[in-house]
Short mmCIF file of C-alpha atoms in Angstrom, two decimals:
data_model
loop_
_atom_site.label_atom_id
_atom_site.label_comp_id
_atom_site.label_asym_id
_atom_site.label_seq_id
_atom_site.Cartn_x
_atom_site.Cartn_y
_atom_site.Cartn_z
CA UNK A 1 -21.38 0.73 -9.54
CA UNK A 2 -19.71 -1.04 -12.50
CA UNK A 3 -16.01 -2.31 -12.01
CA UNK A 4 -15.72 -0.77 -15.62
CA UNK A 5 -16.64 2.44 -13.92
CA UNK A 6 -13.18 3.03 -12.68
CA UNK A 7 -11.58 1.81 -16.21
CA UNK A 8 -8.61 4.39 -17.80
CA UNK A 9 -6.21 4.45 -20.37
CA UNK A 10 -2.82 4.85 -19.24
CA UNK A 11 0.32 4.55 -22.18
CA UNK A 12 2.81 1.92 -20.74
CA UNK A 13 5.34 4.54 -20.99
CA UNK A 14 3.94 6.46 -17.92
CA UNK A 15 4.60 3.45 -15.36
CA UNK A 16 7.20 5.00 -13.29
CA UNK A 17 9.98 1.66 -13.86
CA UNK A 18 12.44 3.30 -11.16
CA UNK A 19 11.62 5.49 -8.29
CA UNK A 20 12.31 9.54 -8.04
CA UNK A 21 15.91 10.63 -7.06
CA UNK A 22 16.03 12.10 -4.56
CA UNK A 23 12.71 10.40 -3.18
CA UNK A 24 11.36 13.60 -2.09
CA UNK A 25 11.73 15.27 -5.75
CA UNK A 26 8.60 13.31 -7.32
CA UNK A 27 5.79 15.95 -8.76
CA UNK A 28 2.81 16.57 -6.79
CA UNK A 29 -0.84 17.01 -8.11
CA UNK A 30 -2.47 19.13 -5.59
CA UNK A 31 -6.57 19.10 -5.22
CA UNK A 32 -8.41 21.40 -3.03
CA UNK A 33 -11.85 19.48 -2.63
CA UNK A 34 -13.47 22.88 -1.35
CA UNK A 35 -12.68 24.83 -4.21
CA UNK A 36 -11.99 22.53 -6.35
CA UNK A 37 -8.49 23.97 -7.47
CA UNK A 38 -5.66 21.70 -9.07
CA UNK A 39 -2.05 22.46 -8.59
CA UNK A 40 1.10 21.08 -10.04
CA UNK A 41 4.36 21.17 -7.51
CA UNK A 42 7.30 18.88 -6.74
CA UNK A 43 6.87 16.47 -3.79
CA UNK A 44 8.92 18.93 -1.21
CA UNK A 45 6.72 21.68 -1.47
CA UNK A 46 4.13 19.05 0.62
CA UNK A 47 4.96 21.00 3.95
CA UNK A 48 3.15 24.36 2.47
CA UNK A 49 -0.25 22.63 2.20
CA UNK A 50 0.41 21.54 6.94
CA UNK A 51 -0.43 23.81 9.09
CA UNK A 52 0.20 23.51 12.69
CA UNK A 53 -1.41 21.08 14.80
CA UNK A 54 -2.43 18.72 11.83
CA UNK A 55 -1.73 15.03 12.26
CA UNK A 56 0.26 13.47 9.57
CA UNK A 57 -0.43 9.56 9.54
CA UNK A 58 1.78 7.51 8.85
CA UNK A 59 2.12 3.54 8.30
CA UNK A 60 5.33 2.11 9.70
CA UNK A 61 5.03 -1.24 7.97
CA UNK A 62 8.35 -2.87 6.48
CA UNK A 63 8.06 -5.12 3.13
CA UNK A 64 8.97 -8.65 3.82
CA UNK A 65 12.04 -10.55 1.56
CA UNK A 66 8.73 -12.72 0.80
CA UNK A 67 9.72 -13.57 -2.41
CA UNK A 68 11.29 -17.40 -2.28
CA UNK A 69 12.59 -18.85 -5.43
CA UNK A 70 13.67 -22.91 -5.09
CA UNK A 71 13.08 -26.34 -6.79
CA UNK A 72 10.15 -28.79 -5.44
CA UNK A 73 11.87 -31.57 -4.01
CA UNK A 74 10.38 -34.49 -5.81
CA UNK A 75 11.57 -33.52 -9.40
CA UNK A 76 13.72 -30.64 -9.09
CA UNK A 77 10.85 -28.70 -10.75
CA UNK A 78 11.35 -24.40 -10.18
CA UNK A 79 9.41 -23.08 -8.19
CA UNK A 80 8.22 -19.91 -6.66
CA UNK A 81 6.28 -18.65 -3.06
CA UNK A 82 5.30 -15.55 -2.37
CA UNK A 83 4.51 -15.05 1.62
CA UNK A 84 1.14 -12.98 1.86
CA UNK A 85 0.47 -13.62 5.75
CA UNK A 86 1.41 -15.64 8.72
CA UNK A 87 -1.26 -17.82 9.68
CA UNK A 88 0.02 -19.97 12.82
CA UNK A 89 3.30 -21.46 13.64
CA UNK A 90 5.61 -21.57 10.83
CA UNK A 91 2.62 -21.74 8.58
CA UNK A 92 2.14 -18.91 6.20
CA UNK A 93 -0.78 -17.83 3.22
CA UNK A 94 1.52 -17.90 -0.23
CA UNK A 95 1.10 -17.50 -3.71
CA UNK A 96 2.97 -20.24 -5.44
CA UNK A 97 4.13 -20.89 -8.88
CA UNK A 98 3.35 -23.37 -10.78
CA UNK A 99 0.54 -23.41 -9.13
CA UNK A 100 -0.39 -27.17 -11.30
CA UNK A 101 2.67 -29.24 -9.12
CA UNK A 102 2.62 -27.31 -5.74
CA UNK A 103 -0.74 -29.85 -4.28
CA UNK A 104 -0.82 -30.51 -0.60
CA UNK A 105 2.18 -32.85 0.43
CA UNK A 106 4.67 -31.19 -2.09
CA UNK A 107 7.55 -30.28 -0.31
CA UNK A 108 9.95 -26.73 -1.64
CA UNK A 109 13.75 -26.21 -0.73
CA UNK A 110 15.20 -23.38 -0.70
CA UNK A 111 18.88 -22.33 0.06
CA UNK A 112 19.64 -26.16 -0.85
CA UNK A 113 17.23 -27.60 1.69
CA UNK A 114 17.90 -24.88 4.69
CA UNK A 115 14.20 -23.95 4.55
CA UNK A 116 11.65 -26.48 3.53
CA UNK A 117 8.34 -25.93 3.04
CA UNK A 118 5.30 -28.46 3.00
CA UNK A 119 2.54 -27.44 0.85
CA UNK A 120 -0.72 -28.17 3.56
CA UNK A 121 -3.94 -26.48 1.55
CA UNK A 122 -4.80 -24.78 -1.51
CA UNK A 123 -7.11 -22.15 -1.08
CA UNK A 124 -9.80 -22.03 -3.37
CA UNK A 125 -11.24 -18.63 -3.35
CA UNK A 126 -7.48 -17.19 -4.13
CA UNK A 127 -5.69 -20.06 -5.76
CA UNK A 128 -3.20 -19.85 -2.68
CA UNK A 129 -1.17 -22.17 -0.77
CA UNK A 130 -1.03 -22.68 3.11
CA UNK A 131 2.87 -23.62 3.62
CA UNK A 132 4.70 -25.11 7.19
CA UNK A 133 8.04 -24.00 7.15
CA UNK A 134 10.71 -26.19 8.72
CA UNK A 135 14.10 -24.86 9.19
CA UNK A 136 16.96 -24.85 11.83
CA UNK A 137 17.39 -21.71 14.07
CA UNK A 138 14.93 -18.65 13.66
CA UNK A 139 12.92 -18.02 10.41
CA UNK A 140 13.75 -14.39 10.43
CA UNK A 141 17.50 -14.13 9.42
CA UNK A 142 16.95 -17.31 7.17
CA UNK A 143 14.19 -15.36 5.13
CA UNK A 144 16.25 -12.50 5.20
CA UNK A 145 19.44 -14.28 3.54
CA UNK A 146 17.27 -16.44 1.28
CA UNK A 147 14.29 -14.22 0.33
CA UNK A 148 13.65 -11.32 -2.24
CA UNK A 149 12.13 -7.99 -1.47
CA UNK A 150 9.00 -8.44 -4.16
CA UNK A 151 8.73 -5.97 -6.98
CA UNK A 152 4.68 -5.40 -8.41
CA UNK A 153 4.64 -7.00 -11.81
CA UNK A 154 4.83 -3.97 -13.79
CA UNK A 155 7.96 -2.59 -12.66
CA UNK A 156 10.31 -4.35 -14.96
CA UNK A 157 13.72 -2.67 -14.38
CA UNK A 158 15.73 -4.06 -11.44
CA UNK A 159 16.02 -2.54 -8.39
CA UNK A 160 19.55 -1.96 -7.21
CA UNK A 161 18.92 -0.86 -3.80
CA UNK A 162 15.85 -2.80 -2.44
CA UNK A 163 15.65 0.06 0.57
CA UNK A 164 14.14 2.20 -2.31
CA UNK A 165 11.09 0.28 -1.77
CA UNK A 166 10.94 0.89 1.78
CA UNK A 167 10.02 4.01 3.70
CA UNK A 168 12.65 5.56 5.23
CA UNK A 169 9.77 5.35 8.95
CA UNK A 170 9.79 1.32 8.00
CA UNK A 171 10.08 -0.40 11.55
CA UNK A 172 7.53 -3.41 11.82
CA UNK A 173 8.33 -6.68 9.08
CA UNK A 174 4.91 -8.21 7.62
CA UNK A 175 4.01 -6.21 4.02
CA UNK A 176 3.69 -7.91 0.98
CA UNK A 177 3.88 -5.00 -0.62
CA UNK A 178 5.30 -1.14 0.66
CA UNK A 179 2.68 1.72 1.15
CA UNK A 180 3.90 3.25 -1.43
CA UNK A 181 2.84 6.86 -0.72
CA UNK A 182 5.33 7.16 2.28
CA UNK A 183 8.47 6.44 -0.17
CA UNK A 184 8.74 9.91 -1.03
CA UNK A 185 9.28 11.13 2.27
CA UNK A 186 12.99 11.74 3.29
CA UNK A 187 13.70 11.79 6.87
CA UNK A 188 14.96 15.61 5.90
CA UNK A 189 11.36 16.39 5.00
CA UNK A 190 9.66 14.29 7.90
CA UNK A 191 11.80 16.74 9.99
CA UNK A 192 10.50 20.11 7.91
CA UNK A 193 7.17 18.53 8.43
CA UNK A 194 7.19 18.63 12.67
CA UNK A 195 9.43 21.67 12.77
CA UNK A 196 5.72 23.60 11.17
CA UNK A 197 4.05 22.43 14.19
CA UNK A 198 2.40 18.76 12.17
CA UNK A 199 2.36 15.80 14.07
CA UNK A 200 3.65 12.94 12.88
CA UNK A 201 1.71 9.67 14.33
CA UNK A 202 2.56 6.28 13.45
CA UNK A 203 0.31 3.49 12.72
CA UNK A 204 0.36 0.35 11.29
CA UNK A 205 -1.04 -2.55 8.53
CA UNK A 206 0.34 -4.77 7.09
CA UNK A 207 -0.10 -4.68 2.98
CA UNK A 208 -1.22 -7.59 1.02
CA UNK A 209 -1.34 -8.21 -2.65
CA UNK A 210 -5.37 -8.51 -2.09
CA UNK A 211 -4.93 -4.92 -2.13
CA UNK A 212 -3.53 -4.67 -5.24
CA UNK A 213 -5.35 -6.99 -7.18
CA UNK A 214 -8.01 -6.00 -9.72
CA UNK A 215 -11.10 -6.33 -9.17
CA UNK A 216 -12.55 -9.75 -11.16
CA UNK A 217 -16.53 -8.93 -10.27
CA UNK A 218 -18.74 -6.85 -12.79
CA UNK A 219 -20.13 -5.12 -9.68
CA UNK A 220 -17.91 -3.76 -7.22
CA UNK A 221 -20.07 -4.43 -4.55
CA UNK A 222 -19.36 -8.00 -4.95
CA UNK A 223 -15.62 -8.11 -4.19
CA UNK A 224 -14.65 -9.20 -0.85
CA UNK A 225 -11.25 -7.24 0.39
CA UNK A 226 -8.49 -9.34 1.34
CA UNK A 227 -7.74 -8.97 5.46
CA UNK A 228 -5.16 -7.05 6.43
CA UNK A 229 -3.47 -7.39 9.82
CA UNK A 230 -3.67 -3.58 11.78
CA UNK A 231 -2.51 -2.11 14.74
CA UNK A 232 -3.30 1.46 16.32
CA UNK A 233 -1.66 2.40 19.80
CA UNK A 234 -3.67 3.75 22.50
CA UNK A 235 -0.98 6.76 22.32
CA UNK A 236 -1.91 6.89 18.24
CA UNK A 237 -5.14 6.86 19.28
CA UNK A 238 -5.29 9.86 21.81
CA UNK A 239 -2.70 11.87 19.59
CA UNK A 240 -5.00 12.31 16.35
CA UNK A 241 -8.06 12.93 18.46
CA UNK A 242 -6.17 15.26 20.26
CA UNK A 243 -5.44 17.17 17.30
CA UNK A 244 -8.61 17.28 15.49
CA UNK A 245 -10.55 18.07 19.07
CA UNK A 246 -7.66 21.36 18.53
CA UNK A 247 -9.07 22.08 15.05
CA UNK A 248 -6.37 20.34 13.60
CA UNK A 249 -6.37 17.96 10.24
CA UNK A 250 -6.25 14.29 9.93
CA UNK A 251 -3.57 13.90 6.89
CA UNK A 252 -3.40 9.94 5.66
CA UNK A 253 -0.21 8.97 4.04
CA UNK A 254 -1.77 6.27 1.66
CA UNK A 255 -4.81 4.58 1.35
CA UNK A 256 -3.59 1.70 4.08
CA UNK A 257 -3.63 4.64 6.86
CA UNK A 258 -7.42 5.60 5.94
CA UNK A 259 -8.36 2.09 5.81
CA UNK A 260 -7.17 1.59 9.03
CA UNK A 261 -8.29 4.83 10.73
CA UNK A 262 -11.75 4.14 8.97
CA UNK A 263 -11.70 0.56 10.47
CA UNK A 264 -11.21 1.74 14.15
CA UNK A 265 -13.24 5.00 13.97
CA UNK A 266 -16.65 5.47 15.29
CA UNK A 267 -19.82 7.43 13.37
CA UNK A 268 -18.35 10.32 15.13
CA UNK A 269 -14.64 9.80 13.88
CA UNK A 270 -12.92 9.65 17.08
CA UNK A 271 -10.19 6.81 16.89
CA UNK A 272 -9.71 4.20 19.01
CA UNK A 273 -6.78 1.94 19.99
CA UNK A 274 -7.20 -1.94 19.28
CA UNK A 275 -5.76 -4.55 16.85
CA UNK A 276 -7.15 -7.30 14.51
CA UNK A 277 -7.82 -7.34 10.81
CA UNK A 278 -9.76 -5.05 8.30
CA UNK A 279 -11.20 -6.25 4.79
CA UNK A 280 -13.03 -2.83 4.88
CA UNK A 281 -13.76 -1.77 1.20
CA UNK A 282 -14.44 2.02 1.03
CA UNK A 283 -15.97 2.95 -2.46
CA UNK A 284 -17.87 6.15 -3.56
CA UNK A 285 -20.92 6.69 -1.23
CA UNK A 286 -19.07 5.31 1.73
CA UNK A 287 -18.82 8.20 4.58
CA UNK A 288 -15.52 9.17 5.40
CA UNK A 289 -15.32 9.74 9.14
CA UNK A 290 -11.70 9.81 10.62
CA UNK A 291 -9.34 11.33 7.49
CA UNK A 292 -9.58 14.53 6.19
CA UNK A 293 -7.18 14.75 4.00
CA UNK A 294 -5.02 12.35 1.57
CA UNK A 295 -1.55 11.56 0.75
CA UNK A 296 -1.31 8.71 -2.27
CA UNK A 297 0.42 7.93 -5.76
CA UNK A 298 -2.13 7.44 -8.87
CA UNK A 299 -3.08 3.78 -9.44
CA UNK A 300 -4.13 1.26 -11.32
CA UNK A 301 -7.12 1.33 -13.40
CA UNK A 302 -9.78 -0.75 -11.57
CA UNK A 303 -8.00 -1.58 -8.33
CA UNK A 304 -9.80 -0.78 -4.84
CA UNK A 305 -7.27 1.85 -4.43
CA UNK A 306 -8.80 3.79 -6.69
CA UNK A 307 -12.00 3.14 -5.86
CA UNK A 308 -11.01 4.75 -2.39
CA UNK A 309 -9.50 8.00 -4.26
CA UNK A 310 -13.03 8.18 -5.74
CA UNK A 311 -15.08 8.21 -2.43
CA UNK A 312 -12.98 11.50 -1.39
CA UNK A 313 -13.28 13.24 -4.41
CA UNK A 314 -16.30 11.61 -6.68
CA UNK A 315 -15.32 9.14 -9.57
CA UNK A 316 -15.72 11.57 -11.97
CA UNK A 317 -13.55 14.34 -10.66
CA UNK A 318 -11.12 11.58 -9.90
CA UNK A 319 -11.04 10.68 -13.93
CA UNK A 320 -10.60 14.21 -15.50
CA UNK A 321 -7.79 14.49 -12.70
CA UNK A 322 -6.38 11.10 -14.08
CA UNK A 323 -6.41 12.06 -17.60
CA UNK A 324 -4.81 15.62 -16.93
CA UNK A 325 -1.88 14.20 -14.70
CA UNK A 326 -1.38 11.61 -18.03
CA UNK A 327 -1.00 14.85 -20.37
CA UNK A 328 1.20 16.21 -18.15
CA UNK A 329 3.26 13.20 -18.54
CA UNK A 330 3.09 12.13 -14.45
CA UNK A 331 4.43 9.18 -13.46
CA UNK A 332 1.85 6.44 -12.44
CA UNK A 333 1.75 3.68 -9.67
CA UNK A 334 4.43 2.06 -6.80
CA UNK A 335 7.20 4.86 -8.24
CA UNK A 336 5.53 7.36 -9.13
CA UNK A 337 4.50 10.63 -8.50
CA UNK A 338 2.06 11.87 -5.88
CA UNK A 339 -1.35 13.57 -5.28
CA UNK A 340 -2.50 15.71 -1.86
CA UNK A 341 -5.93 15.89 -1.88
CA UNK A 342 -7.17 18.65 0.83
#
């Protein structure tokens, strides 16, 4: 298939710029796959579409303050790194801006020289930087105090409260980027959800911006996923196939949990415990074994994350869905609204 398969229109002025108040008070495009029945509700009335003895998946990831903003130390110059993932000691995968002065042996300070950071390889397939940290004392407070939570390009208004792009479930630091289909949950809701008999079973992957990223090929079959870091419990494990051995539901909130319960599930679907990383890339065709159902926001025209949308529900179905929730003036992307797919 054609990257320009998964091409839409989408009027600037439906990119949610802040995110629902409450969280849990989004709208919510409903799609029954089996009878092929759209409804339109508000985020809240999610707990009507559980029944008991579902699993409701969850990724507990935290975004990183992994936006740095300091001068390059020969020159003063501005400059800009982005942490995407730890790759060794002190040494992290960045994006860096400008990209044209940051070669290896440039050296950034930020916080006036508390953290330093030597520039060891660019990375040719991305453009990235590989970056050794050198500070006093441990890196996490210092990143804390110095860094920025980091904001996808097209949401231009600030963000007052940077726990707004955080899920309230956040526990374990290492996202680039939130799964943004758990930020409409409210711990309220969460509650609502296990008191009707769900269970709610917490996983984990770290998000990168490879995620996000459009896809550059002509055919999508030749773009490689950026790796993920994952981790699934051996009590996550025997919980969800525990519940669908009971007849219960798999329920993904966000494309990160399928990817991950895809990545760890055999031909059968039953889960199993383990860590690592994934750069699976599921597309129409591709066989969904371990989720049965789908929690996620509407996204960006030719992103992966669409492309995953598309293998539940067929690329064409997924479009006329698209361009009904755009004249009913939905809100689209990190703050918008939501879509269950059943």
């Amino acid at each position: 298939m054609k990257t320009s398969d998964f091409y839409y229109e989408l009027p600037a002025e439906r990119i949610a710029q802040t995110p629902a108040e409450p969280r849990d008070q989004c709208r919510l495009l409903v799609y029954d796959t089996r009878t092929g029945i759209r409804e339109h509700r508000r985020f809240t009335d999610i707990v009507s579409y559980l029944r008991p003895g579902d699993a409701l998946v969850i990724n507990e990831t935290r975004v990183l303050p992994a936006r740095l903003l300091g001068v390059k130390e020969s020159g003063g110059t501005p400059v800009e790194l982005l942490l995407l993932k730890k790759t060794g000691a002190d040494e992290w995968e960045t994006l860096a801006r400008p990209g044209r002065c940051l070669k290896p042996g440039a050296v950034c300070l930020f916080g006036g020289g508390e953290l330093r950071a030597e520039v060891l390889a660019v990375l040719s397939a991305s453009g990235g930087r590989i970056v050794r940290f050198t500070y006093r004392g441990a890196f996490g407070p210092i990143l804390s105090r110095l860094g920025q939570t980091p904001l996808p390009p097209y949401i231009l208004e600030k963000l007052d409260d940077a726990e707004r792009y955080q899920t309230v479930y956040a526990q374990t630091e290492g996202s680039a980027a939130a799964p943004t289909a758990g930020l409409h949950f409210t711990n309220a809701l969460l509650e609502r959800v296990r008191e009707a008999g769900v269970q709610v079973i917490p996983i984990l992957l770290h998000v990168g911006l490879g995620t996000f990223r459009p896809v550059k090929v002509r055919d999508i079959q030749d773009h490689h996923m950026h790796a993920e870091y994952y981790e699934v419990s051996k009590q996550a494990a025997e919980r969800i196939n525990d519940a669908r051995d009971a007849g219960g539901r798999v329920i993904c909130v966000g494309t990160t949990c399928v990817r991950t319960l895809e990545t760890v599930s055999d031909d059968s679907g039953r889960i199993h415990s383990g860590s690592g990383e994934t750069d699976i890339f599921i597309t129409p065709g591709y066989k969904l074994k371990a989720a049965d159902a789908l929690i996620t926001n509407f996204h960006l025209p030719e992103s992966t994350l669409l492309m995953l949308v598309a293998a539940f529900i067929g690329r064409e179905t997924m479009l006329d869905i698209y361009r009904e929730a755009i004249l009913m003036q939905y809100r689209f992307f990190s703050f918008g609204d939501a879509m269950l797919i059943t």
